Short mmCIF file of C-alpha atoms in Angstrom, two decimals:
data_model
loop_
_atom_site.label_atom_id
_atom_site.label_comp_id
_atom_site.label_asym_id
_atom_site.label_seq_id
_atom_site.Cartn_x
_atom_site.Cartn_y
_atom_site.Cartn_z
CA MET J 1 3.73 -9.93 2.59
CA LEU J 2 1.19 -8.44 -0.10
CA TYR J 3 2.26 -8.66 -3.40
CA GLN J 4 4.22 -11.40 -4.54
CA LEU J 5 6.60 -10.37 -6.92
CA SER J 6 9.77 -11.93 -5.79
CA TYR J 7 12.02 -14.03 -8.33
CA THR J 8 12.01 -16.56 -5.50
CA PRO J 9 8.73 -18.90 -4.84
CA MET J 10 6.29 -17.99 -2.47
CA PRO J 11 6.48 -19.90 0.80
CA ARG J 12 3.67 -22.63 1.77
CA ARG J 13 2.54 -20.99 4.83
CA GLU J 14 1.85 -17.45 2.79
CA ILE J 15 0.23 -19.31 -0.09
CA ALA J 16 -2.28 -20.51 2.34
CA ALA J 17 -3.01 -17.29 4.19
CA ARG J 18 -4.05 -16.13 0.88
CA GLY J 19 -5.65 -19.08 -0.74
CA TRP J 20 -9.66 -19.45 -2.21
CA ARG J 21 -11.84 -17.70 -0.36
CA ARG J 22 -15.33 -18.55 0.74
CA LYS J 23 -18.74 -16.52 1.87
CA GLY J 24 -18.62 -16.01 5.44
CA HIS J 25 -20.02 -13.14 7.69
CA GLY J 26 -17.58 -10.45 9.31
CA SER J 27 -18.22 -6.53 9.52
CA PRO J 28 -21.10 -4.55 9.30
CA ALA J 29 -21.95 -2.47 6.03
CA TRP J 30 -20.87 0.83 6.07
CA PRO J 31 -22.50 3.88 4.31
CA LEU J 32 -21.78 4.67 0.26
CA HIS J 33 -21.23 8.01 -0.77
CA ARG J 34 -21.27 9.14 -4.64
CA ARG J 35 -18.04 11.37 -5.71
CA SER J 36 -18.90 14.77 -6.13
CA ASN J 37 -18.15 15.28 -9.95
CA VAL J 38 -17.04 12.28 -11.71
CA SER J 39 -15.91 14.29 -14.83
CA THR J 40 -13.42 16.70 -12.93
CA ASP J 41 -12.46 14.71 -9.75
CA ILE J 42 -11.97 10.97 -10.02
CA MET J 43 -10.95 10.69 -6.14
CA LEU J 44 -13.26 9.63 -3.81
CA HIS J 45 -13.76 11.80 -0.59
CA ASP J 46 -15.90 9.42 1.49
CA VAL J 47 -15.29 10.91 4.71
CA ASP J 48 -18.14 9.75 6.55
CA TYR J 49 -17.31 6.07 5.53
CA VAL J 50 -14.21 6.43 6.97
CA LEU J 51 -15.00 7.95 10.00
CA ALA J 52 -17.85 5.61 10.77
CA LYS J 53 -15.03 2.69 9.77
CA LEU J 54 -12.52 4.28 12.41
CA ASP J 55 -14.96 4.00 15.11
CA TRP J 56 -15.90 0.53 14.49
CA MET J 57 -12.34 -0.68 14.52
CA ARG J 58 -11.52 0.92 17.43
CA ALA J 59 -14.43 -0.06 19.35
CA GLU J 60 -13.33 -3.80 18.03
CA ARG J 61 -10.31 -3.29 19.03
CA ILE J 62 -9.01 -3.82 15.48
CA TRP J 63 -7.09 -0.28 14.57
CA PRO J 64 -5.27 1.35 15.54
CA ASN J 65 -5.71 -0.18 19.09
CA GLY J 66 -4.78 -3.52 17.53
CA LEU J 67 -1.13 -5.26 16.77
CA ARG J 68 1.06 -3.15 14.77
CA TYR J 69 1.76 -4.12 10.79
CA LEU J 70 4.06 -1.74 8.70
CA TRP J 71 2.06 -1.55 5.62
CA THR J 72 -1.02 -0.97 7.33
CA ASP J 73 0.07 1.19 9.72
CA ALA J 74 1.72 3.23 6.71
CA PHE J 75 -1.39 3.46 5.09
CA GLY J 76 -2.88 4.50 8.37
CA VAL J 77 -0.52 7.59 8.58
CA VAL J 78 -1.66 8.71 5.18
CA LEU J 79 -5.28 8.23 5.82
CA TYR J 80 -4.69 10.51 9.05
CA LEU J 81 -3.22 12.90 6.97
CA SER J 82 -5.93 12.93 4.43
CA LEU J 83 -8.49 13.42 7.06
CA PHE J 84 -6.62 16.37 8.42
CA GLU J 85 -6.65 18.21 4.64
CA GLU J 86 -10.03 17.23 4.41
CA THR J 87 -11.40 18.42 7.75
CA GLY J 88 -9.17 20.97 8.86
CA LYS J 89 -8.99 19.09 12.22
CA THR J 90 -5.43 19.20 13.91
CA ARG J 91 -6.78 16.12 15.65
CA TYR J 92 -6.02 13.99 12.56
CA LEU J 93 -2.70 15.56 12.40
CA GLU J 94 -1.95 14.80 16.10
CA GLU J 95 -3.18 11.13 15.34
CA ALA J 96 -1.05 10.74 12.53
CA GLU J 97 2.20 11.62 14.95
CA ARG J 98 1.13 9.17 17.65
CA LEU J 99 1.02 6.37 14.94
CA VAL J 100 4.20 7.10 14.17
CA ALA J 101 5.20 7.15 17.58
CA GLU J 102 3.99 3.86 18.67
CA VAL J 103 5.07 2.01 15.57
CA GLU J 104 8.80 3.48 15.94
CA ARG J 105 8.27 2.02 19.29
CA VAL J 106 6.95 -1.62 18.89
CA LEU J 107 8.53 -2.47 15.40
CA GLY J 108 11.38 -0.01 15.27
CA ARG J 109 15.01 -1.91 15.32
CA PRO J 110 18.22 -0.24 15.70
CA ARG J 111 18.25 -0.22 11.70
CA GLY J 112 14.46 -0.18 9.89
CA LEU J 113 11.32 -1.81 10.96
CA ARG J 114 10.25 -4.86 11.77
CA ILE J 115 7.24 -6.31 9.31
CA GLY J 116 4.57 -6.99 12.01
CA GLU J 117 3.94 -7.26 15.81
CA ALA J 118 3.07 -10.67 15.52
CA PRO J 119 5.89 -13.44 16.22
CA ASP J 120 5.21 -14.81 12.59
CA ARG J 121 5.87 -11.20 11.08
CA ASP J 122 9.59 -11.16 11.94
CA GLY J 123 11.94 -9.76 9.05
CA GLN J 124 11.81 -6.77 7.25
CA TYR J 125 10.25 -6.10 3.35
CA PHE J 126 11.62 -3.28 1.74
CA HIS J 127 8.34 -2.52 -0.09
CA TYR J 128 6.72 -1.82 3.27
CA LEU J 129 9.35 0.44 4.47
CA ALA J 130 9.58 2.13 1.18
CA MET J 131 5.38 2.49 1.84
CA TRP J 132 6.74 3.81 5.23
CA LEU J 133 8.83 6.42 3.90
CA PHE J 134 6.05 7.66 1.81
CA ALA J 135 4.04 8.54 4.92
CA LEU J 136 6.98 10.00 6.46
CA ALA J 137 7.19 12.32 3.77
CA ARG J 138 3.42 13.46 3.72
CA LEU J 139 3.89 14.11 7.55
CA GLY J 140 6.87 15.73 6.43
CA ASP J 141 4.96 18.31 4.46
CA HIS J 142 2.98 19.43 7.64
CA ARG J 143 5.99 18.38 10.40
CA PRO J 144 9.47 18.78 8.68
CA GLU J 145 11.37 17.32 11.42
CA TYR J 146 9.29 13.70 9.79
CA ARG J 147 11.12 14.02 6.42
CA ASP J 148 14.48 14.29 7.96
CA ARG J 149 13.41 10.99 9.76
CA GLY J 150 12.50 9.47 6.52
CA ILE J 151 15.86 10.26 4.79
CA ALA J 152 18.00 9.16 7.77
CA LEU J 153 15.94 5.81 7.35
CA ALA J 154 16.19 5.60 3.39
CA ARG J 155 19.92 5.90 3.36
CA ASP J 156 20.06 3.30 6.56
CA VAL J 157 18.29 0.81 4.96
CA HIS J 158 19.11 1.61 1.51
CA THR J 159 23.08 0.01 1.37
CA ALA J 160 21.13 -3.29 3.04
CA PHE J 161 18.62 -3.87 0.60
CA VAL J 162 20.07 -2.88 -2.43
CA VAL J 163 22.79 -4.63 -4.51
CA PRO J 164 23.66 -1.87 -7.24
CA GLY J 165 23.23 -2.69 -10.65
CA VAL J 166 21.26 -5.90 -9.74
CA GLY J 167 18.21 -5.27 -7.59
CA VAL J 168 16.76 -5.08 -4.48
CA ILE J 169 16.36 -7.61 -2.09
CA TRP J 170 12.91 -8.39 -1.07
CA LYS J 171 13.05 -9.51 2.23
CA MET J 172 15.92 -9.26 5.08
CA LYS J 173 16.58 -10.64 8.17
CA GLU J 174 15.58 -8.36 11.02
CA ASP J 175 18.71 -7.31 11.90
CA LEU J 176 19.42 -6.64 8.43
CA SER J 177 22.35 -8.80 8.65
CA ALA J 178 21.34 -10.73 5.45
CA PRO J 179 18.77 -11.79 3.14
CA TYR J 180 16.35 -13.89 4.51
CA PRO J 181 16.56 -17.45 3.79
CA GLY J 182 14.33 -18.41 0.71
CA TYR J 183 13.85 -14.98 -0.67
CA GLY J 184 15.14 -13.21 -3.86
CA PHE J 185 15.02 -9.80 -5.28
CA GLY J 186 12.04 -7.79 -5.68
CA ALA J 187 10.32 -7.32 -8.94
CA LEU J 188 8.26 -3.39 -7.81
CA ASP J 189 11.11 -2.79 -5.06
CA ALA J 190 13.47 -0.56 -7.08
CA PHE J 191 10.03 1.33 -8.37
CA ASP J 192 8.74 1.59 -4.47
CA GLY J 193 11.98 3.18 -3.44
CA TYR J 194 12.73 5.13 -6.38
CA VAL J 195 9.10 6.94 -5.49
CA SER J 196 9.64 7.41 -1.82
CA TYR J 197 13.16 8.47 -2.18
CA ARG J 198 11.95 11.41 -4.74
CA LEU J 199 9.31 12.44 -2.56
CA LEU J 200 11.17 12.44 0.59
CA ASP J 201 14.43 14.72 -0.84
CA GLU J 202 15.61 14.53 -4.34
CA GLU J 203 19.10 16.01 -3.43
CA SER J 204 19.71 14.46 -0.29
CA LEU J 205 19.15 10.93 -1.35
CA ALA J 206 20.29 11.80 -5.40
CA THR J 207 23.20 8.70 -4.86
CA GLU J 208 20.04 6.39 -3.97
CA ILE J 209 17.70 7.45 -6.39
CA SER J 210 19.93 7.20 -8.96
CA GLU J 211 20.85 3.56 -8.19
CA MET J 212 16.98 2.72 -8.06
CA LYS J 213 16.15 4.63 -11.72
CA THR J 214 19.39 2.42 -12.89
CA LEU J 215 17.14 -0.79 -11.68
CA ILE J 216 13.93 0.45 -13.29
CA GLU J 217 15.80 1.40 -16.33
CA GLY J 218 17.22 -2.38 -16.62
CA GLN J 219 13.82 -3.78 -15.65
CA TYR J 220 10.65 -2.06 -16.84
CA ARG J 221 10.91 -3.38 -20.45
CA GLU J 222 10.37 -6.72 -19.75
CA LEU J 223 8.41 -6.52 -16.63
CA ASP J 224 4.90 -7.97 -16.66
CA VAL J 225 3.02 -7.94 -13.47
CA ASP J 226 0.44 -10.34 -12.92
CA GLN J 227 -1.08 -9.64 -9.75
CA ASP J 228 -4.16 -7.73 -8.38
CA LEU J 229 -2.21 -5.71 -5.55
CA GLY J 230 1.07 -5.24 -7.59
CA LEU J 231 -0.93 -4.04 -10.75
CA GLY J 232 -2.78 -1.55 -8.63
CA MET J 233 0.74 -0.30 -6.73
CA MET J 234 2.50 -0.15 -10.05
CA LEU J 235 -0.54 2.50 -11.28
CA TRP J 236 0.07 4.33 -8.05
CA LEU J 237 3.38 4.45 -8.59
CA ALA J 238 3.98 5.57 -12.01
CA HIS J 239 0.99 8.74 -11.29
CA PHE J 240 3.76 10.28 -9.40
CA PHE J 241 5.67 10.71 -12.68
CA PRO J 242 3.82 10.22 -15.81
CA LYS J 243 5.85 11.30 -18.48
CA GLU J 244 9.00 8.75 -17.63
CA GLY J 245 9.69 5.72 -20.38
CA TRP J 246 8.82 3.36 -17.66
CA ALA J 247 5.63 4.76 -15.77
CA SER J 248 3.89 5.05 -19.47
CA ALA J 249 4.65 1.83 -20.47
CA GLN J 250 3.82 -0.09 -17.14
CA THR J 251 0.38 2.14 -16.99
CA ALA J 252 -0.63 0.84 -20.31
CA ARG J 253 0.42 -2.87 -19.47
CA ALA J 254 -0.74 -2.67 -15.89
CA LEU J 255 -4.48 -1.60 -17.51
CA ALA J 256 -4.28 -3.98 -19.57
CA ALA J 257 -3.49 -7.04 -17.42
CA LEU J 258 -6.40 -5.65 -15.10
CA ASP J 259 -8.98 -5.64 -17.69
CA ARG J 260 -8.42 -9.34 -17.92
CA LEU J 261 -8.75 -9.81 -14.39
CA TRP J 262 -11.88 -7.73 -14.08
CA VAL J 263 -14.96 -10.52 -13.20
CA ASP J 264 -18.48 -8.69 -13.79
CA PRO J 265 -20.81 -9.42 -12.23
CA PRO J 266 -20.33 -9.04 -9.41
CA GLY J 267 -17.57 -6.66 -9.90
CA PHE J 268 -14.48 -7.35 -8.61
CA PHE J 269 -10.74 -7.96 -9.73
CA GLY J 270 -9.31 -11.49 -9.67
CA ARG J 271 -5.90 -12.43 -7.64
CA ALA J 272 -4.04 -13.23 -11.19
CA SER J 273 -4.42 -14.70 -14.43
CA TYR J 274 -3.91 -18.23 -12.58
CA ALA J 275 -6.57 -17.87 -10.26
CA PRO J 276 -8.99 -15.53 -12.01
CA HIS J 277 -11.34 -16.18 -9.54
CA VAL J 278 -9.28 -15.98 -5.91
CA ARG J 279 -10.78 -12.49 -4.60
CA ILE J 280 -9.08 -10.55 -1.77
CA ALA J 281 -10.55 -7.44 -0.45
CA PHE J 282 -7.50 -5.49 0.50
CA ALA J 283 -5.82 -6.18 -2.82
CA ASN J 284 -8.39 -4.67 -4.78
CA TYR J 285 -8.67 -1.96 -2.20
CA GLY J 286 -5.20 -1.24 -3.57
CA VAL J 287 -6.26 -1.58 -7.21
CA SER J 288 -8.98 1.04 -6.38
CA ILE J 289 -6.20 3.47 -4.99
CA GLY J 290 -4.20 2.83 -7.81
CA LEU J 291 -7.14 3.34 -10.79
CA GLN J 292 -8.00 6.48 -8.56
CA ALA J 293 -4.63 7.69 -9.14
CA ALA J 294 -4.33 7.00 -12.57
CA GLY J 295 -7.63 8.50 -13.60
CA GLN J 296 -9.11 5.29 -14.84
CA TRP J 297 -12.65 3.37 -14.59
CA PRO J 298 -14.08 5.11 -11.74
CA GLU J 299 -17.46 2.82 -12.20
CA ARG J 300 -15.06 -0.45 -11.44
CA VAL J 301 -13.81 1.50 -8.32
CA GLU J 302 -17.39 2.07 -7.19
CA ALA J 303 -18.38 -1.08 -8.49
CA LEU J 304 -15.66 -3.20 -6.37
CA ASN J 305 -16.24 -1.20 -3.38
CA ALA J 306 -19.80 -2.04 -3.37
CA TYR J 307 -19.07 -5.43 -3.44
CA PHE J 308 -16.42 -5.94 -0.84
CA GLU J 309 -19.07 -4.12 1.41
CA ARG J 310 -21.33 -7.54 0.91
CA TYR J 311 -18.35 -10.08 0.29
CA ARG J 312 -17.20 -11.97 3.59
CA SER J 313 -13.99 -14.60 3.03
CA GLY J 314 -14.91 -16.56 6.04
CA ASP J 315 -11.36 -16.44 7.20
CA GLU J 316 -9.06 -14.13 9.48
CA TYR J 317 -8.91 -11.21 6.56
CA ASP J 318 -12.60 -10.71 7.70
CA ARG J 319 -11.44 -8.67 10.79
CA GLU J 320 -7.86 -8.21 9.91
CA ALA J 321 -6.82 -4.38 10.11
CA ILE J 322 -5.43 -4.72 6.90
CA THR J 323 -8.65 -5.05 4.93
CA HIS J 324 -10.09 -2.10 6.39
CA VAL J 325 -7.54 0.29 6.68
CA MET J 326 -7.32 -0.22 3.25
CA ALA J 327 -11.11 0.23 2.36
CA CYS J 328 -10.87 3.48 4.08
CA SER J 329 -8.06 4.40 1.59
CA SER J 330 -10.06 3.32 -1.40
CA HIS J 331 -13.07 5.52 -0.39
CA LEU J 332 -10.53 8.27 0.77
CA PRO J 333 -7.26 8.47 -0.96
CA GLY J 334 -6.60 11.90 -0.23
CA VAL J 335 -2.78 12.59 0.13
CA LEU J 336 -2.30 9.25 -1.52
CA ALA J 337 -2.40 10.67 -4.82
CA GLY J 338 -4.29 13.33 -7.19
CA HIS J 339 -3.07 17.02 -6.81
CA ARG J 340 0.44 15.84 -5.22
CA ALA J 341 1.31 13.99 -8.60
CA LEU J 342 4.51 15.25 -10.15
CA VAL J 343 5.79 15.86 -13.41
CA GLY J 344 8.31 13.03 -14.46
#
């Protein structure tokens, strides 16, 4: 679980996994490169950083040759596609396809995909599935059969997770037979699904998109996100359809909330208003992606990237794949955003 925006309490073990951080030691620093033209291109293109990080992760058996985790792997597929478009080298497109095959082999279930390979990563999260659908949509730009697979997956899981007119269940049992005990409706899940569905195929998923849009319309005016990664993801989601009412309202609200969470010096976004000094690297990288998509605060993006090259939490997240793949995505958003934004 990455951003706690459910209507039910966070399990204790998940709180502990994301508690207060202390300084420690972990991965080496990586070369930082300034963007080529801040005034006309706010998106970072740090290919050298990404390639160095990928080499290190593979050598350390962190990723992609470590345990599968759906959220991380979805960003990983997109990262390979970004490298393909940046460099023109087809091997990165092939790496994306290999990664999809491996994720489906390890995490694939008769319906949907498991959260992760580790024993405690059971069940299915809708927002993870939505991120995977986004990755399939982007891969489908180059290999259309993946778009078809994404459409089929979206149709299959939608009926399990979505209660029309009520909400999207945040976490389901692994066989999608019932909600996971102790979990309710997600706060951002309708937005996640709406964007991924539209990017997959607006005609084929028209019914599902309509149900998500109805949920958004009933929710966005009162929704106040108060968590770093959730705010970053909302900025990222909203930039695809910036003229829609929910997008403009939530963008303004997210920027205001993030401004209150900014801690400078040293240069990071606090976890939430109730935990302003908690700093989580992968969550800040998610904020960076959202800010770059929204075209906002390039100096803060640069500051947090630099800060988290030095910072060590002293726990397992110093070497978790999610930290380093999200770092790569922060330095090379690529097909996550930018020229692919749509007009709502």
